[in-house]
Amino acid sequence: MSGQTTSRTTTNTASPARGSAFRETMLGTLRLDEEDRARRVRLDLTVSADRLLRLLGTTEARATGRIRIAGWADDPCAEGELEISPLARRRIRYRIAFTAEGRRLTLDGWKSVTPRRPVVSMTVLPYTLQEDGVRIGTGTLRFPLGTQLLPFLASFRFPRHQDPGTFLAPRWRGERGRTEVWYSTVTDPATGSGLWLHHELTAPADGSEPYAHGWAAVFPKDGPVRHARFGPAKWIPDDAGFSADGVEVRPGHLSGAAEGGALRWDLTERPTDEPLFTFPRWSWRRPLLPAAQMLPAARATYDGTFTHDDTTLTLTAAPGASARIYGHGNARRWAWLHADLGGGDVLEIVAAVSMRPGLRRLPPMVFLRLRRQGRTWPRRPERPAAGWAGAGRFRADIALPTWKVTGRAGLRRIRVEVTQRADRTLALDYTDPDGQHATCRNSERADAHVLLERWWFGGWRTEAEWSLEGTAHAEVGTR
């Protein structure tokens, strides 16, 4: 291969710096200026910072979670920031944005830390509720020491922080017969529409020139699915990400157009979680498997515009995620799910049957990662796919319109049921590096039901349960 068709991969040998993460729950009340009664409020937050907490200084942190206001709001995609400065500025400030009845609101307040009343000042949060900078209500939240202190302390983690942008650099180094993908899926909370941006590099197995191509698709809540392709175009290596035919993927930014501008987008991406390796981490560093998939950030929010035909969607803190795939091509059969479960929880599933001889007759191998309350289950990605010496593997029943995944690891078991309605599903053709074809059926407005159970004193009890209606991102592929 010529030097023009060989991409470079930059390896950062420095150890990632450690960050901080914890979960906090507060209860309280809100009194709207237009009402003469108080409403009960519950705020559940997952807080993360890119550095260790500085008790003598100031730490800026991100916050995501769920806010519930009795009879008025229940937003599982609340997000904002904290300023943690208990000694330097003697305050811990919260600014949390959320949606209530279609209105974008901001909860703004701070705990005023004082040594004269250390417990009260660290646990009571007076706040104002604002809309477009104008106060519309006031309230107070309190941290319930009796029930939440131990869970709060146990939630602290100090993970090694990895910049999601470092995972966007191309992995391809000029080999024949490879496929590399950058894709993003988003749900617009204002309209209920789903978005899919797919960017792909294909290096044919016959040694012909590599090419870049892809597509964009929108899944309106009321109306047919609309999509358009871009490319194929000559692949020009770019260490920052993907760039071809006027379409770009950069750290924190996605832009481009397809079908002569009939579909066009300009989106800012803000990661709100750490990377999530659906396959074993080593399989991303060393491409020994037929393919591997990972998420530079398990969750992200998107701002900007997406235009299809004469309609423009304006996104504000829209939840979604971007992912990466590198390998030899598509599987024989596969199913995929990305589900933002709210409150900082997320579920990622890839179930696939390999094209390799000897593996193609096996049942689907399941890679399932549930990140809940800051922890990822199962602990090792290999566990659902391999079990213990083959026993205890997770199982997948791949079909349409409904497919299922079940499995048990340790004292927990999970059941996932995904439904892709025909009117919300888009069928597209893939061409592998070897020239073979596969068909994917993708829905960015799928339904999903997730049941997590735990063995407790001789029986299975529900630990958590989620139902997503039109906000799950899913796909089934066949040949």
CSV table of C-alpha atoms in Angstrom, one decimal:
chain,number,residue,atom,x,y,z
A,1,MET,CA,0.0,0.0,0.0
A,2,SER,CA,1.2,3.5,-0.7
A,3,GLY,CA,2.0,6.0,2.0
A,4,GLN,CA,-1.1,7.9,1.2
A,5,THR,CA,-3.3,5.0,2.1
A,6,THR,CA,-1.7,4.1,5.4
A,7,SER,CA,-3.1,5.6,8.6
A,8,ARG,CA,-1.0,6.3,11.6
A,9,THR,CA,-2.0,5.3,15.1
A,10,THR,CA,-0.7,7.5,18.0
A,11,THR,CA,-0.2,5.7,21.2
A,12,ASN,CA,-0.1,7.6,24.4
A,13,THR,CA,2.2,5.8,26.8
A,14,ALA,CA,1.5,8.1,29.8
A,15,SER,CA,-0.8,6.7,32.4
A,16,PRO,CA,-4.2,8.4,32.5
A,17,ALA,CA,-4.7,10.7,35.4
A,18,ARG,CA,-7.2,9.6,38.1
A,19,GLY,CA,-10.5,11.3,38.4
A,20,SER,CA,-13.3,11.3,41.0
A,21,ALA,CA,-16.8,10.0,40.9
A,22,PHE,CA,-19.6,9.6,43.4
A,23,ARG,CA,-23.4,9.4,43.6
A,24,GLU,CA,-25.7,11.7,45.7
A,25,THR,CA,-29.4,11.7,46.5
A,26,MET,CA,-31.2,14.6,48.0
A,27,LEU,CA,-34.9,15.1,49.0
A,28,GLY,CA,-36.8,18.3,49.5
A,29,THR,CA,-39.5,20.6,48.3
A,30,LEU,CA,-40.1,23.2,45.6
A,31,ARG,CA,-42.6,26.1,45.7
A,32,LEU,CA,-43.3,27.7,42.3
A,33,ASP,CA,-44.0,31.4,42.3
A,34,GLU,CA,-47.3,30.9,40.6
A,35,GLU,CA,-48.5,28.3,43.2
A,36,ASP,CA,-49.3,28.5,46.9
A,37,ARG,CA,-48.3,24.9,47.7
A,38,ALA,CA,-45.0,23.0,47.9
A,39,ARG,CA,-44.2,20.1,45.7
A,40,ARG,CA,-42.0,17.2,46.8
A,41,VAL,CA,-38.6,16.8,45.0
A,42,ARG,CA,-36.1,14.0,44.7
A,43,LEU,CA,-32.7,14.6,43.0
A,44,ASP,CA,-30.4,11.6,42.1
A,45,LEU,CA,-27.0,12.6,40.7
A,46,THR,CA,-23.9,10.9,39.4
A,47,VAL,CA,-21.0,13.3,39.7
A,48,SER,CA,-17.7,12.9,38.0
A,49,ALA,CA,-14.5,15.1,37.8
A,50,ASP,CA,-11.4,14.7,35.6
A,51,ARG,CA,-9.1,15.0,38.7
A,52,LEU,CA,-9.0,14.0,42.3
A,53,LEU,CA,-11.2,16.2,44.6
A,54,ARG,CA,-9.2,19.1,46.0
A,55,LEU,CA,-10.5,19.8,49.5
A,56,LEU,CA,-8.2,22.8,49.8
A,57,GLY,CA,-9.0,24.1,46.4
A,58,THR,CA,-11.8,24.1,43.8
A,59,THR,CA,-12.9,21.1,41.7
A,60,GLU,CA,-15.2,21.5,38.7
A,61,ALA,CA,-17.3,18.4,38.1
A,62,ARG,CA,-20.0,17.1,35.7
A,63,ALA,CA,-23.4,15.9,37.0
A,64,THR,CA,-26.0,13.7,35.4
A,65,GLY,CA,-29.0,12.0,36.8
A,66,ARG,CA,-32.7,12.2,37.4
A,67,ILE,CA,-35.0,14.8,39.0
A,68,ARG,CA,-38.5,14.1,40.1
A,69,ILE,CA,-41.0,16.8,41.1
A,70,ALA,CA,-44.4,15.5,42.3
A,71,GLY,CA,-47.1,16.0,39.7
A,72,TRP,CA,-44.9,18.1,37.4
A,73,ALA,CA,-41.6,16.6,36.2
A,74,ASP,CA,-39.7,13.4,35.9
A,75,ASP,CA,-36.6,13.9,33.8
A,76,PRO,CA,-34.0,11.0,33.8
A,77,CYS,CA,-31.7,13.1,31.6
A,78,ALA,CA,-31.0,16.0,34.0
A,79,GLU,CA,-27.4,17.3,33.6
A,80,GLY,CA,-25.2,20.1,34.8
A,81,GLU,CA,-22.2,20.9,36.8
A,82,LEU,CA,-20.9,21.2,40.4
A,83,GLU,CA,-18.3,23.6,41.8
A,84,ILE,CA,-16.9,21.8,44.8
A,85,SER,CA,-15.0,24.3,47.0
A,86,PRO,CA,-15.7,23.5,50.7
A,87,LEU,CA,-12.7,25.4,52.1
A,88,ALA,CA,-11.4,27.8,49.4
A,89,ARG,CA,-14.8,29.4,48.7
A,90,ARG,CA,-16.8,27.7,51.4
A,91,ARG,CA,-19.5,26.5,49.1
A,92,ILE,CA,-20.6,23.6,47.0
A,93,ARG,CA,-22.6,25.0,44.0
A,94,TYR,CA,-25.1,23.0,41.9
A,95,ARG,CA,-26.4,24.0,38.5
A,96,ILE,CA,-28.6,21.3,37.1
A,97,ALA,CA,-30.7,21.7,33.8
A,98,PHE,CA,-33.8,19.6,33.2
A,99,THR,CA,-37.0,19.5,31.3
A,100,ALA,CA,-40.5,19.9,32.8
A,101,GLU,CA,-43.6,19.9,30.6
A,102,GLY,CA,-41.4,20.9,27.6
A,103,ARG,CA,-39.8,23.8,29.4
A,104,ARG,CA,-36.0,23.9,29.9
A,105,LEU,CA,-35.3,24.8,33.5
A,106,THR,CA,-32.2,25.2,35.7
A,107,LEU,CA,-31.9,24.4,39.4
A,108,ASP,CA,-29.2,26.8,40.8
A,109,GLY,CA,-28.1,26.8,44.4
A,110,TRP,CA,-25.2,26.1,46.8
A,111,LYS,CA,-24.4,24.7,50.2
A,112,SER,CA,-22.7,27.4,52.3
A,113,VAL,CA,-20.1,25.6,54.3
A,114,THR,CA,-19.3,26.9,57.7
A,115,PRO,CA,-17.3,25.4,60.6
A,116,ARG,CA,-19.9,26.6,63.1
A,117,ARG,CA,-22.6,24.3,61.6
A,118,PRO,CA,-20.6,21.7,59.6
A,119,VAL,CA,-23.3,19.0,59.3
A,120,VAL,CA,-26.2,21.3,58.4
A,121,SER,CA,-24.1,23.4,56.0
A,122,MET,CA,-22.9,20.4,54.2
A,123,THR,CA,-26.3,18.7,53.8
A,124,VAL,CA,-28.8,21.5,53.1
A,125,LEU,CA,-29.1,23.0,49.6
A,126,PRO,CA,-31.3,26.1,49.2
A,127,TYR,CA,-31.9,26.8,45.5
A,128,THR,CA,-33.8,28.8,43.0
A,129,LEU,CA,-35.5,27.4,39.9
A,130,GLN,CA,-35.0,29.5,36.7
A,131,GLU,CA,-36.3,29.6,33.2
A,132,ASP,CA,-34.3,31.7,30.7
A,133,GLY,CA,-32.5,33.3,33.7
A,134,VAL,CA,-35.7,34.4,35.4
A,135,ARG,CA,-36.7,33.0,38.8
A,136,ILE,CA,-39.9,30.9,38.7
A,137,GLY,CA,-39.6,29.2,42.1
A,138,THR,CA,-37.5,28.4,45.2
A,139,GLY,CA,-36.9,25.4,47.3
A,140,THR,CA,-34.6,23.4,49.6
A,141,LEU,CA,-33.0,20.0,49.2
A,142,ARG,CA,-31.5,18.0,52.1
A,143,PHE,CA,-29.1,15.1,52.1
A,144,PRO,CA,-30.7,12.4,54.3
A,145,LEU,CA,-27.8,11.3,56.5
A,146,GLY,CA,-29.7,8.4,58.1
A,147,THR,CA,-30.4,6.5,54.9
A,148,GLN,CA,-27.9,7.9,52.3
A,149,LEU,CA,-24.6,8.4,54.2
A,150,LEU,CA,-23.3,4.8,53.7
A,151,PRO,CA,-24.4,4.5,50.1
A,152,PHE,CA,-22.8,7.9,49.4
A,153,LEU,CA,-19.5,6.9,50.9
A,154,ALA,CA,-19.5,3.5,49.2
A,155,SER,CA,-20.2,5.2,45.8
A,156,PHE,CA,-16.8,7.0,45.7
A,157,ARG,CA,-14.5,5.9,42.9
A,158,PHE,CA,-11.3,7.2,41.6
A,159,PRO,CA,-11.1,5.9,38.0
A,160,ARG,CA,-8.2,6.6,35.6
A,161,HIS,CA,-9.5,9.3,33.3
A,162,GLN,CA,-9.1,8.7,29.6
A,163,ASP,CA,-9.9,11.4,27.1
A,164,PRO,CA,-12.6,10.1,24.7
A,165,GLY,CA,-11.0,12.0,21.8
A,166,THR,CA,-8.0,9.7,21.9
A,167,PHE,CA,-10.2,6.8,20.7
A,168,LEU,CA,-11.2,8.6,17.5
A,169,ALA,CA,-7.8,8.2,15.8
A,170,PRO,CA,-8.0,5.6,13.0
A,171,ARG,CA,-6.8,2.1,13.9
A,172,TRP,CA,-6.3,1.0,10.3
A,173,ARG,CA,-2.6,0.7,9.3
A,174,GLY,CA,-2.9,-0.3,5.6
A,175,GLU,CA,-3.9,-4.0,5.9
A,176,ARG,CA,-6.2,-5.5,3.3
A,177,GLY,CA,-9.6,-6.7,4.3
A,178,ARG,CA,-10.5,-4.3,7.1
A,179,THR,CA,-13.5,-2.2,8.1
A,180,GLU,CA,-13.4,0.7,10.6
A,181,VAL,CA,-16.5,2.5,11.8
A,182,TRP,CA,-17.3,5.7,13.7
A,183,TYR,CA,-21.0,6.0,14.5
A,184,SER,CA,-23.3,8.1,16.7
A,185,THR,CA,-26.9,7.6,17.8
A,186,VAL,CA,-28.9,10.4,19.5
A,187,THR,CA,-32.5,10.9,20.8
A,188,ASP,CA,-33.9,14.4,20.6
A,189,PRO,CA,-35.9,14.8,23.9
A,190,ALA,CA,-37.9,17.7,22.5
A,191,THR,CA,-39.4,15.8,19.4
A,192,GLY,CA,-38.8,12.2,20.2
A,193,SER,CA,-36.8,11.8,17.0
A,194,GLY,CA,-33.9,9.4,16.7
A,195,LEU,CA,-30.7,10.2,14.8
A,196,TRP,CA,-28.0,7.9,13.3
A,197,LEU,CA,-24.7,9.0,11.8
A,198,HIS,CA,-22.5,6.3,10.3
A,199,HIS,CA,-19.0,6.8,9.0
A,200,GLU,CA,-17.0,4.0,7.6
A,201,LEU,CA,-13.6,3.2,6.1
A,202,THR,CA,-13.4,0.0,3.9
A,203,ALA,CA,-10.1,-1.5,2.8
A,204,PRO,CA,-11.0,-4.2,0.2
A,205,ALA,CA,-9.5,-7.6,0.5
A,206,ASP,CA,-8.4,-7.6,-3.1
A,207,GLY,CA,-5.9,-4.7,-2.4
A,208,SER,CA,-7.8,-2.0,-4.3
A,209,GLU,CA,-7.9,1.5,-3.0
A,210,PRO,CA,-9.6,2.0,0.4
A,211,TYR,CA,-12.6,4.3,0.4
A,212,ALA,CA,-14.7,6.2,2.9
A,213,HIS,CA,-18.5,6.4,2.9
A,214,GLY,CA,-21.5,6.4,5.2
A,215,TRP,CA,-24.9,7.7,5.8
A,216,ALA,CA,-27.2,9.8,8.0
A,217,ALA,CA,-30.7,8.8,9.1
A,218,VAL,CA,-33.5,10.4,11.1
A,219,PHE,CA,-36.3,8.5,12.7
A,220,PRO,CA,-39.2,11.0,13.3
A,221,LYS,CA,-41.8,10.3,16.0
A,222,ASP,CA,-44.5,11.0,13.5
A,223,GLY,CA,-43.5,10.2,9.9
A,224,PRO,CA,-41.4,7.8,7.8
A,225,VAL,CA,-37.7,7.2,8.4
A,226,ARG,CA,-35.5,9.3,6.2
A,227,HIS,CA,-31.9,8.5,5.2
A,228,ALA,CA,-29.2,9.6,2.7
A,229,ARG,CA,-25.7,8.3,1.9
A,230,PHE,CA,-22.4,10.1,1.3
A,231,GLY,CA,-19.4,8.9,-0.6
A,232,PRO,CA,-17.7,6.7,-1.6
A,233,ALA,CA,-14.7,9.0,-1.5
A,234,LYS,CA,-10.9,8.5,-1.4
A,235,TRP,CA,-9.7,7.8,2.1
A,236,ILE,CA,-7.2,10.4,3.3
A,237,PRO,CA,-5.6,9.5,6.7
A,238,ASP,CA,-6.5,11.9,9.5
A,239,ASP,CA,-5.2,11.3,13.0
A,240,ALA,CA,-8.0,13.4,14.6
A,241,GLY,CA,-10.8,11.1,13.4
A,242,PHE,CA,-12.8,10.7,10.2
A,243,SER,CA,-12.8,13.1,7.3
A,244,ALA,CA,-14.2,12.4,3.8
A,245,ASP,CA,-16.5,14.1,1.3
A,246,GLY,CA,-17.1,17.1,3.6
A,247,VAL,CA,-18.1,14.9,6.5
A,248,GLU,CA,-16.1,15.1,9.7
A,249,VAL,CA,-15.8,13.4,13.1
A,250,ARG,CA,-13.6,15.3,15.5
A,251,PRO,CA,-13.3,15.2,19.3
A,252,GLY,CA,-16.4,17.0,20.5
A,253,HIS,CA,-17.8,17.7,17.0
A,254,LEU,CA,-19.7,16.0,14.1
A,255,SER,CA,-20.6,17.8,10.9
A,256,GLY,CA,-21.4,17.0,7.3
A,257,ALA,CA,-24.1,16.7,4.6
A,258,ALA,CA,-25.5,13.9,2.4
A,259,GLU,CA,-27.6,13.8,-0.8
A,260,GLY,CA,-26.6,17.3,-1.9
A,261,GLY,CA,-27.4,18.8,1.5
A,262,ALA,CA,-30.9,17.3,1.8
A,263,LEU,CA,-29.6,16.0,5.1
A,264,ARG,CA,-27.0,18.0,7.0
A,265,TRP,CA,-25.8,18.3,10.5
A,266,ASP,CA,-23.6,20.3,12.8
A,267,LEU,CA,-23.4,18.8,16.3
A,268,THR,CA,-21.3,19.4,19.4
A,269,GLU,CA,-20.7,16.3,21.5
A,270,ARG,CA,-20.0,16.5,25.2
A,271,PRO,CA,-19.0,13.2,26.9
A,272,THR,CA,-20.7,12.6,30.3
A,273,ASP,CA,-19.2,9.2,31.2
A,274,GLU,CA,-16.0,7.2,31.0
A,275,PRO,CA,-15.2,4.8,28.1
A,276,LEU,CA,-17.0,1.5,27.9
A,277,PHE,CA,-15.4,-1.5,26.4
A,278,THR,CA,-18.1,-3.9,25.2
A,279,PHE,CA,-15.5,-6.4,24.1
A,280,PRO,CA,-12.4,-7.1,26.2
A,281,ARG,CA,-10.1,-4.1,26.4
A,282,TRP,CA,-7.2,-6.1,25.0
A,283,SER,CA,-9.2,-6.8,21.9
A,284,TRP,CA,-9.3,-3.1,21.1
A,285,ARG,CA,-5.6,-2.7,21.7
A,286,ARG,CA,-4.6,-5.9,19.8
A,287,PRO,CA,-7.0,-6.8,17.0
A,288,LEU,CA,-7.0,-10.6,17.5
A,289,LEU,CA,-10.8,-11.1,17.3
A,290,PRO,CA,-12.7,-10.9,14.0
A,291,ALA,CA,-14.0,-7.5,15.2
A,292,ALA,CA,-14.2,-5.4,18.4
A,293,GLN,CA,-16.5,-2.6,19.5
A,294,MET,CA,-16.2,0.1,22.2
A,295,LEU,CA,-17.6,3.5,23.3
A,296,PRO,CA,-15.2,6.4,23.8
A,297,ALA,CA,-17.8,7.6,26.3
A,298,ALA,CA,-20.7,5.4,27.5
A,299,ARG,CA,-23.0,8.5,27.5
A,300,ALA,CA,-22.8,11.9,25.9
A,301,THR,CA,-25.0,14.9,25.2
A,302,TYR,CA,-25.4,16.7,21.9
A,303,ASP,CA,-26.2,20.3,21.0
A,304,GLY,CA,-26.6,21.7,17.5
A,305,THR,CA,-28.8,21.2,14.4
A,306,PHE,CA,-29.9,18.4,12.2
A,307,THR,CA,-31.8,19.3,9.0
A,308,HIS,CA,-33.7,16.8,6.8
A,309,ASP,CA,-35.4,18.2,3.8
A,310,ASP,CA,-37.3,21.3,5.1
A,311,THR,CA,-37.3,20.4,8.8
A,312,THR,CA,-34.6,21.4,11.2
A,313,LEU,CA,-34.2,19.8,14.6
A,314,THR,CA,-32.4,22.0,17.2
A,315,LEU,CA,-30.8,19.7,19.8
A,316,THR,CA,-30.2,20.8,23.4
A,317,ALA,CA,-28.5,18.3,25.7
A,318,ALA,CA,-29.9,15.5,23.7
A,319,PRO,CA,-28.7,12.1,25.1
A,320,GLY,CA,-26.8,9.6,23.0
A,321,ALA,CA,-23.4,8.0,22.5
A,322,SER,CA,-20.7,7.5,19.9
A,323,ALA,CA,-19.0,4.2,19.3
A,324,ARG,CA,-16.1,2.6,17.3
A,325,ILE,CA,-15.8,-0.7,15.5
A,326,TYR,CA,-12.7,-2.2,14.0
A,327,GLY,CA,-12.4,-5.6,12.3
A,328,HIS,CA,-12.5,-7.8,9.2
A,329,GLY,CA,-16.2,-7.0,8.4
A,330,ASN,CA,-19.7,-7.8,9.5
A,331,ALA,CA,-20.8,-10.9,11.4
A,332,ARG,CA,-22.9,-13.6,9.9
A,333,ARG,CA,-25.8,-12.5,12.2
A,334,TRP,CA,-25.8,-9.9,14.9
A,335,ALA,CA,-27.9,-7.8,17.2
A,336,TRP,CA,-26.9,-4.6,19.0
A,337,LEU,CA,-28.5,-2.4,21.6
A,338,HIS,CA,-27.6,0.9,23.2
A,339,ALA,CA,-30.0,1.9,26.0
A,340,ASP,CA,-29.7,5.0,28.1
A,341,LEU,CA,-31.5,3.9,31.2
A,342,GLY,CA,-31.6,7.3,32.9
A,343,GLY,CA,-29.9,8.3,36.2
A,344,GLY,CA,-26.5,7.7,34.7
A,345,ASP,CA,-27.2,4.1,33.9
A,346,VAL,CA,-26.5,2.6,30.5
A,347,LEU,CA,-26.7,-0.8,28.8
A,348,GLU,CA,-24.7,-1.9,25.8
A,349,ILE,CA,-25.2,-5.3,24.0
A,350,VAL,CA,-23.5,-6.9,21.0
A,351,ALA,CA,-24.6,-10.5,20.1
A,352,ALA,CA,-23.0,-12.0,17.0
A,353,VAL,CA,-22.3,-15.1,15.1
A,354,SER,CA,-18.8,-15.0,13.5
A,355,MET,CA,-18.1,-15.6,9.8
A,356,ARG,CA,-15.0,-17.7,10.6
A,357,PRO,CA,-15.1,-21.4,9.8
A,358,GLY,CA,-15.8,-23.4,12.9
A,359,LEU,CA,-17.5,-20.5,14.7
A,360,ARG,CA,-20.3,-19.8,12.2
A,361,ARG,CA,-22.3,-22.8,13.4
A,362,LEU,CA,-22.2,-21.7,17.1
A,363,PRO,CA,-25.0,-19.8,18.8
A,364,PRO,CA,-24.5,-16.1,19.1
A,365,MET,CA,-21.8,-14.9,21.4
A,366,VAL,CA,-23.1,-12.2,23.8
A,367,PHE,CA,-21.1,-9.2,25.0
A,368,LEU,CA,-23.2,-7.3,27.6
A,369,ARG,CA,-22.1,-4.4,29.7
A,370,LEU,CA,-24.5,-2.8,32.2
A,371,ARG,CA,-23.1,0.3,33.9
A,372,ARG,CA,-25.2,1.0,36.9
A,373,GLN,CA,-24.5,3.3,39.9
A,374,GLY,CA,-20.9,3.8,38.6
A,375,ARG,CA,-20.1,0.1,38.4
A,376,THR,CA,-20.0,-2.1,35.3
A,377,TRP,CA,-21.6,-5.6,35.4
A,378,PRO,CA,-20.5,-8.3,34.6
A,379,ARG,CA,-17.1,-7.3,35.8
A,380,ARG,CA,-15.2,-8.9,32.9
A,381,PRO,CA,-16.5,-8.5,29.3
A,382,GLU,CA,-15.5,-12.1,28.5
A,383,ARG,CA,-18.0,-13.5,31.1
A,384,PRO,CA,-21.2,-13.3,29.1
A,385,ALA,CA,-19.6,-14.5,25.9
A,386,ALA,CA,-17.5,-17.4,27.3
A,387,GLY,CA,-19.0,-18.2,30.6
A,388,TRP,CA,-16.9,-20.6,32.7
A,389,ALA,CA,-15.3,-23.1,30.3
A,390,GLY,CA,-18.3,-22.6,28.1
A,391,ALA,CA,-20.9,-23.1,30.8
A,392,GLY,CA,-23.1,-20.2,31.9
A,393,ARG,CA,-22.9,-18.3,28.6
A,394,PHE,CA,-25.5,-15.6,28.1
A,395,ARG,CA,-28.0,-16.5,25.4
A,396,ALA,CA,-29.4,-14.4,22.5
A,397,ASP,CA,-32.5,-15.1,20.5
A,398,ILE,CA,-32.1,-13.0,17.4
A,399,ALA,CA,-35.2,-12.3,15.4
A,400,LEU,CA,-37.5,-9.5,14.3
A,401,PRO,CA,-39.5,-7.6,15.4
A,402,THR,CA,-38.5,-8.8,18.9
A,403,TRP,CA,-35.1,-10.2,20.1
A,404,LYS,CA,-34.0,-11.2,23.5
A,405,VAL,CA,-30.9,-11.7,25.7
A,406,THR,CA,-30.8,-13.6,29.0
A,407,GLY,CA,-28.0,-14.5,31.3
A,408,ARG,CA,-26.6,-14.9,34.8
A,409,ALA,CA,-23.3,-13.8,36.4
A,410,GLY,CA,-22.7,-14.2,40.1
A,411,LEU,CA,-25.7,-13.4,42.1
A,412,ARG,CA,-27.4,-11.4,39.4
A,413,ARG,CA,-29.3,-12.4,36.3
A,414,ILE,CA,-30.7,-10.2,33.5
A,415,ARG,CA,-33.4,-10.4,30.8
A,416,VAL,CA,-33.5,-8.0,27.9
A,417,GLU,CA,-36.3,-7.8,25.4
A,418,VAL,CA,-36.0,-5.4,22.4
A,419,THR,CA,-38.7,-4.6,19.9
A,420,GLN,CA,-38.1,-2.9,16.6
A,421,ARG,CA,-41.3,-2.0,15.0
A,422,ALA,CA,-41.3,-2.2,11.2
A,423,ASP,CA,-42.4,1.5,10.7
A,424,ARG,CA,-39.5,2.6,12.9
A,425,THR,CA,-36.9,0.4,11.3
A,426,LEU,CA,-34.5,1.2,8.4
A,427,ALA,CA,-33.0,-1.6,6.2
A,428,LEU,CA,-29.6,-0.8,4.7
A,429,ASP,CA,-27.1,-2.9,2.7
A,430,TYR,CA,-23.5,-3.3,3.9
A,431,THR,CA,-20.6,-4.3,1.6
A,432,ASP,CA,-17.8,-6.2,3.4
A,433,PRO,CA,-14.1,-5.9,2.4
A,434,ASP,CA,-14.3,-9.3,0.7
A,435,GLY,CA,-17.2,-8.0,-1.4
A,436,GLN,CA,-20.0,-10.0,0.3
A,437,HIS,CA,-23.2,-8.2,1.3
A,438,ALA,CA,-25.1,-8.1,4.6
A,439,THR,CA,-28.3,-6.3,5.6
A,440,CYS,CA,-28.8,-4.4,8.8
A,441,ARG,CA,-32.2,-3.3,10.1
A,442,ASN,CA,-31.7,-0.4,12.5
A,443,SER,CA,-34.1,1.5,14.7
A,444,GLU,CA,-33.2,4.6,16.7
A,445,ARG,CA,-36.7,4.5,18.2
A,446,ALA,CA,-36.8,1.0,19.5
A,447,ASP,CA,-38.6,-0.3,22.6
A,448,ALA,CA,-36.7,-2.2,25.3
A,449,HIS,CA,-37.6,-3.8,28.6
A,450,VAL,CA,-34.7,-4.7,31.0
A,451,LEU,CA,-35.2,-6.8,34.1
A,452,LEU,CA,-32.2,-7.1,36.6
A,453,GLU,CA,-32.7,-9.6,39.4
A,454,ARG,CA,-30.6,-10.6,42.4
A,455,TRP,CA,-30.5,-13.9,44.3
A,456,TRP,CA,-31.5,-13.1,47.9
A,457,PHE,CA,-32.1,-15.6,50.7
A,458,GLY,CA,-33.2,-18.4,48.5
A,459,GLY,CA,-35.0,-16.6,45.7
A,460,TRP,CA,-34.8,-14.1,42.9
A,461,ARG,CA,-35.9,-10.6,43.6
A,462,THR,CA,-36.1,-7.6,41.3
A,463,GLU,CA,-33.2,-5.3,41.8
A,464,ALA,CA,-34.0,-2.9,39.0
A,465,GLU,CA,-36.3,-2.7,36.0
A,466,TRP,CA,-36.4,-0.3,33.1
A,467,SER,CA,-38.9,0.2,30.2
A,468,LEU,CA,-37.9,2.3,27.3
A,469,GLU,CA,-40.5,3.4,24.7
A,470,GLY,CA,-39.0,4.8,21.5
A,471,THR,CA,-35.7,5.8,23.1
A,472,ALA,CA,-33.6,2.6,22.7
A,473,HIS,CA,-31.1,2.3,19.8
A,474,ALA,CA,-31.1,-1.2,18.3
A,475,GLU,CA,-30.1,-3.2,15.2
A,476,VAL,CA,-30.3,-6.7,13.8
A,477,GLY,CA,-28.1,-7.8,10.9
A,478,THR,CA,-28.4,-10.8,8.6
A,479,ARG,CA,-26.9,-12.3,5.4
